[in-house]
Coordinates of C-alpha atoms and ligand atoms in Angstrom, one line a residue:
X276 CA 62.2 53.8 222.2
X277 CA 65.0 52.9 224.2
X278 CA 65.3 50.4 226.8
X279 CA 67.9 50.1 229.2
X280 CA 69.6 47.8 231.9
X281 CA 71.9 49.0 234.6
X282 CA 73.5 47.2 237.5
X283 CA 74.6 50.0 240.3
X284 CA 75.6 49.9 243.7
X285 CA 72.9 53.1 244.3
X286 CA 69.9 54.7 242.6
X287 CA 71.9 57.8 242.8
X288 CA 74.5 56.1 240.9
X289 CA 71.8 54.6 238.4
X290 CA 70.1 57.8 237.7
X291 CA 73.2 59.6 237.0
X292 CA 74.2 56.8 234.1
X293 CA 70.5 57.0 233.3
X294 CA 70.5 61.0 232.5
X295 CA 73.9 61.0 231.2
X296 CA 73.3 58.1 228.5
X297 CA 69.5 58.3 227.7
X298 CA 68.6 62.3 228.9
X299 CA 66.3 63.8 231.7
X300 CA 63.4 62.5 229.4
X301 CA 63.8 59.0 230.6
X302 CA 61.7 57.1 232.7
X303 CA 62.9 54.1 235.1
X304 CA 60.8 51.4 234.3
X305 CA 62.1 48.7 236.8
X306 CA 64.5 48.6 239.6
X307 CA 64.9 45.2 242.0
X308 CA 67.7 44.0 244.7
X309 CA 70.1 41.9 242.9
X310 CA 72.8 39.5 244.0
X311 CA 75.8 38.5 241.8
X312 CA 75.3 34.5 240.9
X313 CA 77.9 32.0 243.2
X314 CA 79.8 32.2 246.8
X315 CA 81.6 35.3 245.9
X316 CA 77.9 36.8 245.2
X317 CA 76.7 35.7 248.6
X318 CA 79.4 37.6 250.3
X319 CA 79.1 40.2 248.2
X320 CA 77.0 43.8 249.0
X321 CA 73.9 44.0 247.2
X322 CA 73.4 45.8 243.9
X323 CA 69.9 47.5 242.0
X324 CA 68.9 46.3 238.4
X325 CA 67.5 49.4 236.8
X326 CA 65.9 49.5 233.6
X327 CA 65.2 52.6 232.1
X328 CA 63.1 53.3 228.6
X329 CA 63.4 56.8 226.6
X330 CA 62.1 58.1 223.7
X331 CA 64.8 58.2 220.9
X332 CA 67.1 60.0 223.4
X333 CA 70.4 59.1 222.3
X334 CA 69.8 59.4 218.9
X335 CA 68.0 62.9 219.8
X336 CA 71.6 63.5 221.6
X337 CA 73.1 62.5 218.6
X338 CA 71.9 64.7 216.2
X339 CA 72.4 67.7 218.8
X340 CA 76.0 66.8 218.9
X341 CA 76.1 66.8 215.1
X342 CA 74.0 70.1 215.2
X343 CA 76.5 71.3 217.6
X344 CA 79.4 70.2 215.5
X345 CA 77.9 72.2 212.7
X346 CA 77.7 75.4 214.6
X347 CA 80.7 75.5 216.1
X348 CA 82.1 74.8 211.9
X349 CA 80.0 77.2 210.9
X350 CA 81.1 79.7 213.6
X351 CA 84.7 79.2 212.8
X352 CA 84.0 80.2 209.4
X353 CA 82.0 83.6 210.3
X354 CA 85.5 84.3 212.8
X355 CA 87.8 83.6 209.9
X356 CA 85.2 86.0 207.6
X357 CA 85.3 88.4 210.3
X358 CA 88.9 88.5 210.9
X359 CA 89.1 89.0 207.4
X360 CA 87.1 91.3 207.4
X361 CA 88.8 93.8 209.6
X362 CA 92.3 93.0 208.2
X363 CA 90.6 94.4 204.8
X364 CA 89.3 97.5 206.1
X365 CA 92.3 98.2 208.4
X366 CA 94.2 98.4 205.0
X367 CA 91.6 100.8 203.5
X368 CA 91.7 102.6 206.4
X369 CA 95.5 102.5 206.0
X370 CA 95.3 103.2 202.5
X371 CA 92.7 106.3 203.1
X372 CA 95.4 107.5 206.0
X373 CA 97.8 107.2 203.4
X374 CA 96.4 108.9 200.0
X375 CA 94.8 111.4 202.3
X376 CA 98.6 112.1 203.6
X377 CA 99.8 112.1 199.9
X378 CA 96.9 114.7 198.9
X379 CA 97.8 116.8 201.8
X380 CA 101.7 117.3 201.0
X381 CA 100.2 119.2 198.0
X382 CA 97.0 120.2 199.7
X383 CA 99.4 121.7 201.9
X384 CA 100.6 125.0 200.5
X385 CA 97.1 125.4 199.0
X386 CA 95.8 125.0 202.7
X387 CA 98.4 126.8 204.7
X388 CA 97.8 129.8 202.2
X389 CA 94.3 129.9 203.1
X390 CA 92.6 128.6 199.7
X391 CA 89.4 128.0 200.1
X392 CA 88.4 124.3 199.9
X393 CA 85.7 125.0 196.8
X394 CA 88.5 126.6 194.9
X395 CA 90.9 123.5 195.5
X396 CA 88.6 121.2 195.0
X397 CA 87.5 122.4 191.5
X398 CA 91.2 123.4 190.9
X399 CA 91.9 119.4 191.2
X400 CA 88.4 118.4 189.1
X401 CA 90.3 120.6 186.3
X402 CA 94.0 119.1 186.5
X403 CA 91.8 115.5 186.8
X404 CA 89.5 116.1 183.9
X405 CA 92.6 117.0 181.7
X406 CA 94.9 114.4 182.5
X407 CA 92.7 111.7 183.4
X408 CA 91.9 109.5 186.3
X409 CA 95.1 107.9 186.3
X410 CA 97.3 111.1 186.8
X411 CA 98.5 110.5 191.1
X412 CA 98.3 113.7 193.2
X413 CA 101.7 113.3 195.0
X414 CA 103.4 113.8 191.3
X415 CA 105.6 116.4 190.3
X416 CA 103.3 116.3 187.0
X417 CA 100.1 116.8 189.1
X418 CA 102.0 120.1 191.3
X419 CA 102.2 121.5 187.7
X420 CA 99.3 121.0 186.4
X421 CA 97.5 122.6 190.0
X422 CA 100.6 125.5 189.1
X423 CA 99.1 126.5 185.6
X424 CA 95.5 126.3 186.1
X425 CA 96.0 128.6 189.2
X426 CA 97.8 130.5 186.8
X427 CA 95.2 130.7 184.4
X428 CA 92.7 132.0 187.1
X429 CA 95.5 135.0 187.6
X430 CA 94.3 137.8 185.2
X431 CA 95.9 140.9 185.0
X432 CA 95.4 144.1 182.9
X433 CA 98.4 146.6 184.0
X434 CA 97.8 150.1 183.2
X435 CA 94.5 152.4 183.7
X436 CA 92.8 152.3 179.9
X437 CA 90.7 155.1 178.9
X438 CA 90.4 158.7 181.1
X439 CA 87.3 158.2 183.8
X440 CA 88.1 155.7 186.5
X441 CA 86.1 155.2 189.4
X442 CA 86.8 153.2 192.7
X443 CA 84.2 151.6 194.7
X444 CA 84.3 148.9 197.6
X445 CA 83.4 148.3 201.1
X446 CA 83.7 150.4 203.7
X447 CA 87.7 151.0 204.9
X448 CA 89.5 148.5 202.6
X449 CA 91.8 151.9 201.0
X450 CA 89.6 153.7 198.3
X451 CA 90.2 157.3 199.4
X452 CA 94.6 156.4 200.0
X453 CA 94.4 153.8 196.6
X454 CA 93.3 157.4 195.1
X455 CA 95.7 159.3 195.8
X456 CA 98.7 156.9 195.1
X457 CA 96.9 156.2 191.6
X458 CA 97.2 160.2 191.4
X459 CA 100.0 160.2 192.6
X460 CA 101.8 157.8 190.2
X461 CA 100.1 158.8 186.8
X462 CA 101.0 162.9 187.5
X463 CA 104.4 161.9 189.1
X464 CA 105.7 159.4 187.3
X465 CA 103.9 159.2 184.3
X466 CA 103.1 162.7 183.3
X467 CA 99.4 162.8 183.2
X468 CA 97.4 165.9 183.9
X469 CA 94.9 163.9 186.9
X470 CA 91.9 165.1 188.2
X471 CA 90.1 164.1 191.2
X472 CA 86.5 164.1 192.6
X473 CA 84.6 162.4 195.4
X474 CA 81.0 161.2 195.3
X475 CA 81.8 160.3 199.0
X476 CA 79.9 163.2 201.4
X477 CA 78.4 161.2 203.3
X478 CA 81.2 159.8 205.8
X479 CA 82.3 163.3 207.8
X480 CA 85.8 163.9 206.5
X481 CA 85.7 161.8 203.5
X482 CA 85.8 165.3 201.1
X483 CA 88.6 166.9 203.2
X484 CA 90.3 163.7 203.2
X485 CA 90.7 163.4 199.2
X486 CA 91.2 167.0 198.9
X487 CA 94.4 167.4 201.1
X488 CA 96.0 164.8 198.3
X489 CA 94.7 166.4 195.4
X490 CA 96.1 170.3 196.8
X491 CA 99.5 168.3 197.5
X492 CA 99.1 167.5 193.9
X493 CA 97.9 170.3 192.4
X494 CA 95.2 168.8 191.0
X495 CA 92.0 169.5 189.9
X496 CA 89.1 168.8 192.3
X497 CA 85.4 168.3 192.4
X498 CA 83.0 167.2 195.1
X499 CA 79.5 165.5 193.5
X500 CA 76.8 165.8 195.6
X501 CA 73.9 164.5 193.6
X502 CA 73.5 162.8 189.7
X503 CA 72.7 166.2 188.4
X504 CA 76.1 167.6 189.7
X505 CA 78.0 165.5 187.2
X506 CA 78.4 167.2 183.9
X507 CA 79.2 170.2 185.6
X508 CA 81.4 168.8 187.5
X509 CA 83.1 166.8 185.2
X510 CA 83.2 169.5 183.1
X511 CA 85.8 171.7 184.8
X512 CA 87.9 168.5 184.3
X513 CA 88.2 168.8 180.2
X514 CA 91.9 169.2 180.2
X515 CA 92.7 166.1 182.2
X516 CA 94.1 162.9 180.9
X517 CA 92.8 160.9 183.7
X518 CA 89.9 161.6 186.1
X519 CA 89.7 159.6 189.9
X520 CA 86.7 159.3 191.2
X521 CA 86.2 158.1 195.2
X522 CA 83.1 156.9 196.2
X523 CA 81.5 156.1 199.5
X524 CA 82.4 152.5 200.9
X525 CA 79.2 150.8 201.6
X526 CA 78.4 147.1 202.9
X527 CA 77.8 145.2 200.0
X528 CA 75.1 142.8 202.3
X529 CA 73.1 146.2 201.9
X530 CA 71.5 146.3 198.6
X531 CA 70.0 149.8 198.8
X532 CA 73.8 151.3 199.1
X533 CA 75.2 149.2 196.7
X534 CA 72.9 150.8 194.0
X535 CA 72.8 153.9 194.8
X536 CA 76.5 154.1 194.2
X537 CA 75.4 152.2 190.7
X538 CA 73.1 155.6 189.9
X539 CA 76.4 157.4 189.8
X540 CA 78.1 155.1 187.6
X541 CA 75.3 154.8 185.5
X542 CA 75.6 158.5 184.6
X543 CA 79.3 158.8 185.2
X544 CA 80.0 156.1 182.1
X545 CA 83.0 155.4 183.2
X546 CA 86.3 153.9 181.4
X547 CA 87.3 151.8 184.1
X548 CA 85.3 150.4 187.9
X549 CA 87.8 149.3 189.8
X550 CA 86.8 147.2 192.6
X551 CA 88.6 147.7 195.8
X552 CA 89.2 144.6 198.4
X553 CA 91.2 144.4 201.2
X554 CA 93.2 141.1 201.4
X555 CA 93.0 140.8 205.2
X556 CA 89.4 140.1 204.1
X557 CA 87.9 136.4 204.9
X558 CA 87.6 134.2 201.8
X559 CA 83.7 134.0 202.6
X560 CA 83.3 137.6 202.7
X561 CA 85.5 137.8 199.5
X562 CA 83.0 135.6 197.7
X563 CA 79.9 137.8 198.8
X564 CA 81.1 140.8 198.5
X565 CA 82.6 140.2 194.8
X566 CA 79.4 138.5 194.0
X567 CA 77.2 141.5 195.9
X568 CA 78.8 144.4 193.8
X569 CA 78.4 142.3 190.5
X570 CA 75.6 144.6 189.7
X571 CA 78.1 147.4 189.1
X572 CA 79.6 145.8 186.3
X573 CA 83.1 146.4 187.8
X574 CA 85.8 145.9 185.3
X575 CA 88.7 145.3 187.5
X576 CA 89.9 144.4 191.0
X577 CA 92.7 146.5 193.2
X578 CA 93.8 144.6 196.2
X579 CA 94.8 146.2 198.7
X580 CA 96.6 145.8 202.0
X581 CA 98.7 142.9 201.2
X582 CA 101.3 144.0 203.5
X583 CA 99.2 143.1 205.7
X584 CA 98.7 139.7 205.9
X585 CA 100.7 136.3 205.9
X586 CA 98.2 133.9 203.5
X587 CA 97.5 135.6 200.2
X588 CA 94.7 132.9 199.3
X589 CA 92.2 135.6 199.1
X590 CA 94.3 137.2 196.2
X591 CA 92.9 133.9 194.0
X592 CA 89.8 133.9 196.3
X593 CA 89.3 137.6 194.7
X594 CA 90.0 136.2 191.4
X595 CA 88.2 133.4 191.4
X596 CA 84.8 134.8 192.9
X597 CA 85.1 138.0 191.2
X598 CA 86.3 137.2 187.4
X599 CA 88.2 139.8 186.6
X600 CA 91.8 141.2 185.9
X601 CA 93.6 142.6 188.7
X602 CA 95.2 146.2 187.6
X603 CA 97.0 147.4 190.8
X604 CA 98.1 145.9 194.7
X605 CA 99.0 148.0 197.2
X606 CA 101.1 147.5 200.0
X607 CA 101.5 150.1 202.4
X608 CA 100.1 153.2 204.0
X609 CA 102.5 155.4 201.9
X610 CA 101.4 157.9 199.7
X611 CA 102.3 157.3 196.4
X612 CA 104.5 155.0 196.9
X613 CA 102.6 151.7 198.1
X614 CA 100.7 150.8 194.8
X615 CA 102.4 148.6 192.0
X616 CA 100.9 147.0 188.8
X617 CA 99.7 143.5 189.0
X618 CA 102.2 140.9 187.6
X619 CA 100.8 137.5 187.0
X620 CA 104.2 136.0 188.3
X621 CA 103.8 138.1 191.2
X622 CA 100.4 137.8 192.5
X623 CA 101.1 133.2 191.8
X624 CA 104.2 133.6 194.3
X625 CA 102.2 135.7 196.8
X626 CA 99.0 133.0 196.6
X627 CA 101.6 129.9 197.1
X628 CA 103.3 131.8 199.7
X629 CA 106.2 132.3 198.2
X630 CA 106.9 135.9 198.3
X631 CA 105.7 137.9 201.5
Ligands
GTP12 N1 98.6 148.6 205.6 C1 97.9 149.2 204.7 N2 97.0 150.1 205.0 C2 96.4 150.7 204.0 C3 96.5 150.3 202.6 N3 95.7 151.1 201.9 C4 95.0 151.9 202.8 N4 95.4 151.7 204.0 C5 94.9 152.3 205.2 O1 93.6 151.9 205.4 C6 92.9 152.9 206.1 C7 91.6 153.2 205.4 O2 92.0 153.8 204.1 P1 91.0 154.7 203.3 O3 91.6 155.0 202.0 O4 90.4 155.8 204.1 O5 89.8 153.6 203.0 P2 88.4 153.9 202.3 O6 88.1 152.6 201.5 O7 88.5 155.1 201.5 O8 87.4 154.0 203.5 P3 86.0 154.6 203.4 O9 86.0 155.8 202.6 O10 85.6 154.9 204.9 O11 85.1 153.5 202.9 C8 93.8 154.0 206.2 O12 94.4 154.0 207.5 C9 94.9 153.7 205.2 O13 96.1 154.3 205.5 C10 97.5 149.3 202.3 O14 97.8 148.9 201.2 N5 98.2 148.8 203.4
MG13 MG1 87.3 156.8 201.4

């Protein structure tokens, strides 16, 4: 307990010192009239002795102060932690910004050539499972390493091995034209006695279509309508040195199509399945169709209509998804003269956008 003595000209005055010094807790426990002792106090005004009691007060207000002290240390700390803090995730962030800028430069050409993410991002597992963690992606080392494994993913077998050869593909990617340049080139250019035939009678026109190329050829030509047409057909093809065969393009989402096309092959036998895509084709698409038509086991790609488009990525895309060599590319509506062999060099400059 506290007790204590004011002198004060007012109670307003005393309780004022009273709550400042001993808290609203405090209790007056006296207060009198008071004059100061002598003349002078006689001519002086009166004045109020107030005593006042409170429990511990001040040293309550003591502790408070030192509590207060405390918090405001302890707050000061927590700022400098905080500012801290942020100055250390602004310069991750920074950092991020800035590998992220660094991956891009060689993201870049990958990007603007329409790669699809999943192929760079495995692409760079590769080059970082080779040559270790420590290898940075804005090195020249790094750009060559992403060159030869994109490199190594390029496959190419030139040349048509073996005499039966049979295209098949999605609807409209070239089939029927890829034909007749392929005619066109072996009989031309190479000498080859080529015969053609079409499985194809279910799109109106699809017969008369290959036909016109193969009169303009003088070559052979059969039409197969059912299974049991083939060795017949086939056949009155003895003397050739290679056989075409056009089938009908059919949506590889549709199962049902995409084997019945298979019965043919089945009993065909043929040296070569040639898959046909269309390089204007989405990466996505790529991806299912290669993976839909896997039940033909086609034994090589032709890509076609790379005149066509400005971002080869779906040359690797076609690659990549569909695991196989690529034998021809063509590049034009002209028959014969749009259709080359596929070059590895070739094909790299066209995916990194170096060659149009
Ligand atoms: N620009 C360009 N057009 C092409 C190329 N190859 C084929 N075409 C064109 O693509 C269109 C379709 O060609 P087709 O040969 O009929 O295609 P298909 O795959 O046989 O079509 P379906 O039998 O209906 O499945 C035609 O207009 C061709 O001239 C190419 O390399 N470049
Ligand atoms: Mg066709």
């Amino acid at each position: 307990m506290i007790i204590k003595r004011y002198i004060v000209d007012n109670m307003n005055e005393a309780m004022i010192k009273i709550r400042y010094e001993l808290g609203n807790e405090a209790v007056i426990v006296s207060q009198r009239k008071i004059r100061e002792k002598g003349i002078k106090g006689f001519f002086r005004h009166k004045k109020y002795e107030v005593t006042a009691a409170a429990d511990d007060k001040p040293k309550k207000n003591n502790e408070e102060i030192i509590k207060k002290d405390e918090l405001r240390n302890e707050m000061d700390e927590l700022k400098s932690m905080m500012a801290n803090l942020l100055s250390k995730q602004s310069e991750v962030v920074d950092n991020t910004k800035k590998s992220k800028g660094k991956k891009l430069t060689i993201n870049k050409k990958l990007l603007e050539n329409d790669i699809p993410d999943e192929i760079i991002e495995d692409i760079y597992s590769k080059v970082k499972a080779k040559d270790g963690k420590n290898l940075r992606t804005n090195s020249k080392q790094f750009e060559e390493e992403v060159n030869n494994i994109i490199k190594n993913i390029i496959k190419t077998d030139t040349g048509i091995n073996g005499r039966v050869h049979v295209l098949i593909g999605p609807t409209g990617v070239g089939k029927t034209t890829t034909i007749a340049k392929l005619a066109g080139l072996y009989s031309l250019y190479k000498n080859k006695k080529v015969g053609l035939i079409t499985i194809d009678t279910y799109r109106i026109g699809a017969v008369e279509q290959l036909k016109i190329y193969a009169n303009i050829l003088s070559a052979p030509f059969g039409v197969i309508l059912t299974v049991k047409d083939i060795p017949e057909v086939m056949k009155t093809m003895e003397d050739c040195d290679l056989i075409f065969i056009d089938t009908t393009g059919r949506n590889s989402k549709n199962a049902m199509q995409v084997s019945e096309i298979r019965q043919y092959i089945d009993a065909l036998k043929p040296d070569g399945i040639h898959l046909v895509l269309s390089m204007t084709t989405k990466c996505k698409d790529i991806k299912r169709i290669a993976n839909d038509y896997k039940i033909i086991k086609y034994t090589s790609l032709i890509l076609t209509k790379i005149d066509e488009t400005d971002t080869c990525g779906s040359i690797l895309a076609s690659l990549y998804y569909a695991n196989v060599p690529v034998s021809f590319l063509t590049t034009g509506q002209n028959v014969p003269d749009d259709i080359q062999e596929a070059k590895t060099e070739k094909l790299f400059n066209l995916i990194m956008g170096a060659e149009q």
